[in-house]
Amino acid sequence: MEKEFIWCLRIKTGIKITLPSEEEFNSYFSVAKEDLENLKRGRILKRWIPVVAYYCAYYSVYAFLRLMGIKSENHFCSILCFKYILKLIGENEKTIEVVENLKRKREEAQYYLKDVKINIKELENFMDYLETLKNKLLLRKESIRKEIEKLIQ
């Protein structure tokens, strides 16, 4: 992971330290929650379910990156960065596998027109778990940013 993470810190669209944004956190997370509700209520066309499910998970993760003052225009790098943050705060890095699996399923559905199954309850549990991390992440925000800044230099 470390070699890939360093790559993400070096590329133009990769991980950048910016000003933290509660407003962007709220925007991304509320969109993710709204889309999750639409998924739960069956308001999404079947072929778009994997796409919407992935973006629910991705926007949830990205919301927390913005809350921390981290920006990335590369999905791989955003996910990897959040995995690194989970490790820094002593949380299970495997949690991010929910997003990685949804990304793979989205790609299979979008690029290869495969019929994939999405576990909406697992997505909901993942988003609930992320909400429980908010205070922990805010308390560790500065130390997390410093760890990432050290790697950038």
mmCIF file of C-alpha atoms in Angstrom:
data_model
loop_
_atom_site.group_PDB
_atom_site.id
_atom_site.type_symbol
_atom_site.label_atom_id
_atom_site.label_comp_id
_atom_site.label_asym_id
_atom_site.label_seq_id
_atom_site.Cartn_x
_atom_site.Cartn_y
_atom_site.Cartn_z
ATOM 1 C CA MET A 1 0.000 0.000 0.000
ATOM 2 C CA GLU A 2 2.793 2.427 0.881
ATOM 3 C CA LYS A 3 4.316 2.503 -2.629
ATOM 4 C CA GLU A 4 0.897 3.129 -4.202
ATOM 5 C CA PHE A 5 0.098 5.765 -1.578
ATOM 6 C CA ILE A 6 3.337 7.631 -2.317
ATOM 7 C CA TRP A 7 2.406 7.531 -6.026
ATOM 8 C CA CYS A 8 -0.971 9.070 -5.139
ATOM 9 C CA LEU A 9 0.793 11.891 -3.315
ATOM 10 C CA ARG A 10 2.893 12.669 -6.388
ATOM 11 C CA ILE A 11 0.389 12.676 -9.258
ATOM 12 C CA LYS A 12 -1.486 15.814 -10.319
ATOM 13 C CA THR A 13 -4.960 14.391 -9.599
ATOM 14 C CA GLY A 14 -3.844 12.568 -6.455
ATOM 15 C CA ILE A 15 -3.926 13.432 -2.777
ATOM 16 C CA LYS A 16 -3.545 17.076 -1.787
ATOM 17 C CA ILE A 17 -3.792 18.824 1.584
ATOM 18 C CA THR A 18 -6.343 21.660 1.453
ATOM 19 C CA LEU A 19 -8.499 23.579 3.867
ATOM 20 C CA PRO A 20 -10.921 21.350 5.777
ATOM 21 C CA SER A 21 -14.513 21.854 4.692
ATOM 22 C CA GLU A 22 -17.491 21.021 6.874
ATOM 23 C CA GLU A 23 -19.722 22.385 4.106
ATOM 24 C CA GLU A 24 -18.308 19.938 1.529
ATOM 25 C CA PHE A 25 -18.553 17.122 4.074
ATOM 26 C CA ASN A 26 -22.234 17.895 4.569
ATOM 27 C CA SER A 27 -22.869 18.145 0.815
ATOM 28 C CA TYR A 28 -21.185 14.854 -0.097
ATOM 29 C CA PHE A 29 -22.582 12.920 2.845
ATOM 30 C CA SER A 30 -26.139 14.181 2.364
ATOM 31 C CA VAL A 31 -26.051 13.220 -1.341
ATOM 32 C CA ALA A 32 -24.808 9.752 -0.348
ATOM 33 C CA LYS A 33 -27.594 9.362 2.234
ATOM 34 C CA GLU A 34 -30.229 10.551 -0.223
ATOM 35 C CA ASP A 35 -29.034 8.059 -2.837
ATOM 36 C CA LEU A 36 -28.989 5.290 -0.243
ATOM 37 C CA GLU A 37 -32.640 6.036 0.561
ATOM 38 C CA ASN A 38 -33.477 5.875 -3.141
ATOM 39 C CA LEU A 39 -31.727 2.505 -3.381
ATOM 40 C CA LYS A 40 -33.574 1.169 -0.342
ATOM 41 C CA ARG A 41 -36.929 2.299 -1.765
ATOM 42 C CA GLY A 42 -36.269 0.809 -5.206
ATOM 43 C CA ARG A 43 -36.240 4.175 -6.959
ATOM 44 C CA ILE A 44 -33.195 3.369 -9.107
ATOM 45 C CA LEU A 45 -33.334 1.520 -12.428
ATOM 46 C CA LYS A 46 -31.809 -1.951 -12.049
ATOM 47 C CA ARG A 47 -28.866 -1.327 -14.388
ATOM 48 C CA TRP A 48 -27.880 1.793 -12.413
ATOM 49 C CA ILE A 49 -28.008 0.229 -8.944
ATOM 50 C CA PRO A 50 -24.285 -0.733 -8.919
ATOM 51 C CA VAL A 51 -23.327 2.768 -10.059
ATOM 52 C CA VAL A 52 -25.446 4.538 -7.457
ATOM 53 C CA ALA A 53 -24.350 2.114 -4.712
ATOM 54 C CA TYR A 54 -20.669 2.712 -5.491
ATOM 55 C CA TYR A 55 -21.096 6.471 -5.484
ATOM 56 C CA CYS A 56 -22.953 6.300 -2.157
ATOM 57 C CA ALA A 57 -19.934 4.592 -0.639
ATOM 58 C CA TYR A 58 -17.395 6.749 -2.472
ATOM 59 C CA TYR A 59 -19.091 10.048 -1.610
ATOM 60 C CA SER A 60 -19.292 8.933 2.025
ATOM 61 C CA VAL A 61 -15.552 8.333 2.089
ATOM 62 C CA TYR A 62 -14.795 11.496 0.127
ATOM 63 C CA ALA A 63 -16.959 13.517 2.520
ATOM 64 C CA PHE A 64 -14.627 12.538 5.336
ATOM 65 C CA LEU A 65 -11.547 13.356 3.288
ATOM 66 C CA ARG A 66 -12.927 16.866 2.712
ATOM 67 C CA LEU A 67 -13.755 17.186 6.401
ATOM 68 C CA MET A 68 -10.084 16.427 7.081
ATOM 69 C CA GLY A 69 -8.880 18.883 4.430
ATOM 70 C CA ILE A 70 -7.801 16.252 1.931
ATOM 71 C CA LYS A 71 -8.659 16.417 -1.752
ATOM 72 C CA SER A 72 -8.212 13.897 -4.548
ATOM 73 C CA GLU A 73 -9.592 13.711 -8.065
ATOM 74 C CA ASN A 74 -8.565 10.063 -8.397
ATOM 75 C CA HIS A 75 -10.949 7.466 -6.938
ATOM 76 C CA PHE A 76 -8.201 4.884 -6.400
ATOM 77 C CA CYS A 77 -6.168 7.451 -4.459
ATOM 78 C CA SER A 78 -9.143 8.671 -2.419
ATOM 79 C CA ILE A 79 -9.968 5.130 -1.333
ATOM 80 C CA LEU A 80 -6.325 4.354 -0.584
ATOM 81 C CA CYS A 81 -5.992 7.546 1.456
ATOM 82 C CA PHE A 82 -9.016 6.686 3.558
ATOM 83 C CA LYS A 83 -7.602 3.201 4.105
ATOM 84 C CA TYR A 84 -4.384 4.852 5.340
ATOM 85 C CA ILE A 85 -6.388 7.114 7.664
ATOM 86 C CA LEU A 86 -8.242 4.107 9.105
ATOM 87 C CA LYS A 87 -4.867 2.539 9.868
ATOM 88 C CA LEU A 88 -3.621 5.769 11.521
ATOM 89 C CA ILE A 89 -6.618 5.922 13.873
ATOM 90 C CA GLY A 90 -6.485 2.231 14.764
ATOM 91 C CA GLU A 91 -9.581 1.174 12.832
ATOM 92 C CA ASN A 92 -9.857 -1.935 10.692
ATOM 93 C CA GLU A 93 -8.530 -1.134 7.207
ATOM 94 C CA LYS A 94 -10.581 -4.015 5.793
ATOM 95 C CA THR A 95 -13.671 -1.850 6.278
ATOM 96 C CA ILE A 96 -12.761 -0.057 3.045
ATOM 97 C CA GLU A 97 -13.257 -3.326 1.151
ATOM 98 C CA VAL A 98 -16.953 -2.436 0.954
ATOM 99 C CA VAL A 99 -16.041 0.497 -1.314
ATOM 100 C CA GLU A 100 -13.462 -1.494 -3.263
ATOM 101 C CA ASN A 101 -15.977 -4.279 -3.921
ATOM 102 C CA LEU A 102 -18.662 -1.819 -4.998
ATOM 103 C CA LYS A 103 -16.152 -0.148 -7.328
ATOM 104 C CA ARG A 104 -15.367 -3.495 -8.946
ATOM 105 C CA LYS A 105 -19.082 -4.307 -9.292
ATOM 106 C CA ARG A 106 -19.795 -0.887 -10.779
ATOM 107 C CA GLU A 107 -17.057 -1.444 -13.359
ATOM 108 C CA GLU A 108 -18.424 -4.901 -14.204
ATOM 109 C CA ALA A 109 -21.930 -3.509 -14.628
ATOM 110 C CA GLN A 110 -20.950 -0.366 -16.535
ATOM 111 C CA TYR A 111 -18.132 -1.577 -18.749
ATOM 112 C CA TYR A 112 -19.078 -5.232 -19.284
ATOM 113 C CA LEU A 113 -22.877 -5.083 -18.789
ATOM 114 C CA LYS A 114 -22.718 -7.830 -16.189
ATOM 115 C CA ASP A 115 -25.633 -8.420 -13.872
ATOM 116 C CA VAL A 116 -24.169 -7.902 -10.400
ATOM 117 C CA LYS A 117 -25.817 -8.190 -6.992
ATOM 118 C CA ILE A 118 -25.523 -5.320 -4.546
ATOM 119 C CA ASN A 119 -25.966 -5.779 -0.817
ATOM 120 C CA ILE A 120 -27.770 -2.564 0.173
ATOM 121 C CA LYS A 121 -27.725 -3.501 3.875
ATOM 122 C CA GLU A 122 -23.928 -3.844 3.786
ATOM 123 C CA LEU A 123 -23.708 -0.390 2.184
ATOM 124 C CA GLU A 124 -26.028 1.048 4.826
ATOM 125 C CA ASN A 125 -23.948 -0.535 7.620
ATOM 126 C CA PHE A 126 -20.781 0.906 6.078
ATOM 127 C CA MET A 127 -22.244 4.410 5.965
ATOM 128 C CA ASP A 128 -23.512 4.078 9.545
ATOM 129 C CA TYR A 129 -20.029 2.975 10.619
ATOM 130 C CA LEU A 130 -18.480 6.013 8.950
ATOM 131 C CA GLU A 131 -20.831 8.315 10.844
ATOM 132 C CA THR A 132 -19.577 6.826 14.115
ATOM 133 C CA LEU A 133 -16.016 7.785 13.120
ATOM 134 C CA LYS A 134 -16.685 11.505 12.683
ATOM 135 C CA ASN A 135 -15.686 12.611 16.194
ATOM 136 C CA LYS A 136 -12.658 10.328 16.253
ATOM 137 C CA LEU A 137 -11.481 11.738 12.926
ATOM 138 C CA LEU A 138 -12.064 15.328 14.008
ATOM 139 C CA LEU A 139 -10.065 14.754 17.189
ATOM 140 C CA ARG A 140 -7.156 13.326 15.187
ATOM 141 C CA LYS A 141 -7.482 15.657 12.184
ATOM 142 C CA GLU A 142 -4.271 17.618 12.734
ATOM 143 C CA SER A 143 -2.119 14.567 13.460
ATOM 144 C CA ILE A 144 -3.513 12.785 10.384
ATOM 145 C CA ARG A 145 -2.801 15.811 8.196
ATOM 146 C CA LYS A 146 0.765 16.023 9.577
ATOM 147 C CA GLU A 147 1.382 12.333 8.811
ATOM 148 C CA ILE A 148 0.253 12.814 5.230
ATOM 149 C CA GLU A 149 2.201 16.076 4.853
ATOM 150 C CA LYS A 150 5.364 14.247 6.002
ATOM 151 C CA LEU A 151 4.908 11.747 3.191
ATOM 152 C CA ILE A 152 4.375 14.526 0.624
ATOM 153 C CA GLN A 153 7.749 16.112 1.431
#
